[in-house]
Short mmCIF file of C-alpha atoms in Angstrom, two decimals:
data_model
loop_
_atom_site.label_atom_id
_atom_site.label_comp_id
_atom_site.label_asym_id
_atom_site.label_seq_id
_atom_site.Cartn_x
_atom_site.Cartn_y
_atom_site.Cartn_z
CA MET J 1 0.26 -0.04 -0.16
CA ARG J 2 1.31 3.57 -0.61
CA LEU J 3 0.10 6.67 1.24
CA THR J 4 -1.14 9.59 -0.85
CA LYS J 5 1.02 12.50 -1.00
CA SER J 6 -1.17 14.29 1.13
CA THR J 7 -0.53 11.95 3.50
CA ASP J 8 3.09 12.05 3.58
CA ILE J 9 2.73 15.65 3.92
CA ALA J 10 1.21 15.76 6.98
CA LEU J 11 3.32 13.14 8.66
CA ARG J 12 6.49 14.85 7.79
CA ILE J 13 4.47 18.59 8.99
CA ALA J 14 3.35 16.86 11.92
CA MET J 15 6.88 15.14 12.36
CA ARG J 16 8.44 18.72 12.54
CA LEU J 17 6.17 20.73 14.59
CA ALA J 18 6.97 17.46 17.54
CA VAL J 19 10.46 18.37 17.62
CA LEU J 20 9.64 22.33 17.46
CA ASP J 21 7.35 22.28 20.26
CA ASP J 22 10.18 21.54 22.68
CA THR J 23 12.25 24.74 21.56
CA GLY J 24 8.97 27.08 22.21
CA ASP J 25 9.07 28.21 18.68
CA ALA J 26 5.65 27.89 16.64
CA PRO J 27 6.56 28.43 13.28
CA THR J 28 4.44 29.31 9.94
CA THR J 29 2.83 26.77 8.24
CA ARG J 30 5.27 28.59 5.04
CA GLU J 31 8.39 27.62 7.33
CA VAL J 32 7.44 24.36 7.95
CA ALA J 33 6.48 23.57 4.36
CA SER J 34 9.92 25.33 3.55
CA ALA J 35 11.85 22.94 6.00
CA VAL J 36 10.08 19.81 4.86
CA ASP J 37 10.56 20.65 1.48
CA VAL J 38 7.11 20.91 -0.09
CA PRO J 39 5.01 23.43 -1.78
CA TYR J 40 3.40 26.14 0.06
CA THR J 41 -0.11 25.45 -1.54
CA HIS J 42 -0.01 21.46 -0.39
CA ALA J 43 1.21 22.38 2.83
CA ALA J 44 -1.56 24.75 3.81
CA LYS J 45 -4.05 22.34 2.59
CA VAL J 46 -2.63 19.69 5.03
CA VAL J 47 -2.45 22.25 8.03
CA SER J 48 -6.12 22.66 7.50
CA LYS J 49 -7.18 19.10 7.32
CA LEU J 50 -4.87 18.26 10.49
CA GLN J 51 -6.17 21.18 12.41
CA HIS J 52 -9.51 19.84 11.42
CA LEU J 53 -8.53 16.70 12.89
CA GLY J 54 -7.45 18.06 15.88
CA ALA J 55 -3.70 17.01 15.78
CA ILE J 56 -2.38 20.63 15.74
CA GLU J 57 -3.50 24.22 16.30
CA ALA J 58 -2.87 27.19 14.13
CA ARG J 59 -2.68 30.61 15.36
CA ARG J 60 -2.80 33.38 13.22
CA GLY J 61 -1.08 37.00 13.54
CA ARG J 62 1.90 38.19 15.78
CA GLY J 63 2.90 35.36 18.43
CA GLY J 64 0.84 32.86 16.06
CA GLY J 65 2.16 29.56 14.10
CA LEU J 66 1.23 25.75 14.66
CA THR J 67 1.83 23.51 17.21
CA LEU J 68 0.98 20.26 17.24
CA THR J 69 -1.90 19.10 19.95
CA THR J 70 -1.45 16.54 22.61
CA ALA J 71 -3.79 14.30 20.62
CA GLY J 72 -1.45 14.85 17.27
CA ARG J 73 1.46 14.29 19.36
CA THR J 74 0.30 10.97 21.64
CA GLY J 75 -2.53 9.64 19.29
CA SER J 76 -2.69 6.66 17.57
CA LEU J 77 -0.73 6.93 14.34
CA GLY J 78 -3.14 4.44 12.41
CA ARG J 79 -6.17 6.18 13.63
CA LEU J 80 -4.50 9.70 12.23
CA VAL J 81 -3.64 7.93 8.82
CA ARG J 82 -6.92 6.19 8.58
CA GLU J 83 -8.06 9.52 8.90
CA LEU J 84 -6.18 11.17 6.33
CA GLU J 85 -6.11 8.34 3.87
CA GLY J 86 -10.12 7.09 4.04
CA VAL J 87 -10.67 3.60 4.37
CA ASP J 88 -11.83 3.09 0.59
CA ASP J 89 -10.96 0.23 -1.42
CA VAL J 90 -7.43 -0.33 -2.39
CA VAL J 91 -9.01 -1.17 -5.76
CA GLY J 92 -11.73 0.08 -7.84
CA CYS J 93 -14.08 -2.26 -7.99
CA GLU J 94 -17.31 0.01 -8.10
CA ASP J 95 -15.56 2.38 -10.05
CA SER J 96 -17.00 3.36 -13.90
CA PRO J 97 -17.25 0.82 -15.27
CA PRO J 98 -17.36 -1.43 -12.41
CA CYS J 99 -15.37 -4.30 -12.44
CA PRO J 100 -17.35 -7.47 -13.97
CA LEU J 101 -15.48 -9.74 -11.17
CA ARG J 102 -17.38 -7.74 -7.96
CA GLY J 103 -20.30 -10.07 -7.46
CA GLY J 104 -18.10 -12.99 -6.76
CA CYS J 105 -14.71 -12.04 -6.59
CA ARG J 106 -12.49 -12.60 -3.53
CA LEU J 107 -9.60 -10.27 -4.37
CA ARG J 108 -11.71 -7.35 -2.63
CA HIS J 109 -11.65 -8.91 0.68
CA ALA J 110 -8.79 -9.68 0.65
CA LEU J 111 -7.17 -6.43 -0.41
CA ARG J 112 -9.62 -4.95 2.76
CA SER J 113 -8.26 -7.28 5.25
CA ALA J 114 -4.39 -6.43 3.94
CA GLN J 115 -5.14 -3.02 4.39
CA GLU J 116 -6.64 -2.99 7.63
CA ALA J 117 -3.66 -4.87 8.78
CA PHE J 118 -1.40 -2.09 7.32
CA PHE J 119 -2.99 0.47 9.17
CA ALA J 120 -3.60 -1.97 12.51
CA SER J 121 0.26 -2.41 12.50
CA LEU J 122 0.62 1.44 12.53
CA ASP J 123 -2.11 1.31 15.48
CA PRO J 124 0.44 1.69 18.60
CA LEU J 125 2.60 4.16 17.20
CA SER J 126 2.56 7.46 18.10
CA ILE J 127 4.16 10.78 16.23
CA GLU J 128 6.11 11.32 19.52
CA GLU J 129 7.59 7.99 19.27
CA LEU J 130 8.26 8.66 15.24
CA VAL J 131 10.63 11.65 16.54
CA GLU J 132 12.77 9.82 18.87
CA THR J 133 16.42 9.55 17.78
CA PRO J 134 17.76 9.46 15.23
CA THR J 135 14.71 11.14 13.47
CA GLY J 136 13.98 14.14 15.92
CA PRO J 137 17.69 15.64 15.90
CA LEU J 138 17.55 15.39 12.10
CA LEU J 139 14.51 17.13 11.96
CA LEU J 140 15.77 19.74 13.71
CA SER J 141 18.58 20.18 11.44
CA LEU J 142 16.37 20.52 8.88
CA THR J 143 16.61 24.25 8.04
CA PRO J 144 13.95 26.35 5.51
CA ARG J 145 15.07 27.22 2.07
CA PRO J 146 15.26 30.89 1.25
CA THR J 147 12.34 32.35 -0.29
CA ASP J 148 12.76 34.01 -3.51
#
């Protein structure tokens, strides 16, 4: 299974925020996007989604910025990835045109089970655990790219 680009960006942003929370700095979306090397527009959409899910808090204006919530820091990684990815079928059995085997095919069930096993393997993990050494120091070493 491959995560969507949006989920990949969301996890990178959450991990970056997890290590920055310890420094007391609340970076802007633009700063985080630059540090994790993703386009600002993509990062802004992902930040909005993470905020909606309760994983981050975004404050505007002077003294504002992004912070990871307690739920975002210690919550289940599997739950977060499920919410970001959705739990749609891995294959498009009902796409247009629908698969002619959908009425008696066992593949759909097998793939759904495999997908759930993937998510279940992430359930015991948290963002907090993902940023332990050596990842945390690496994340702290990332510096935003200069903007033009």
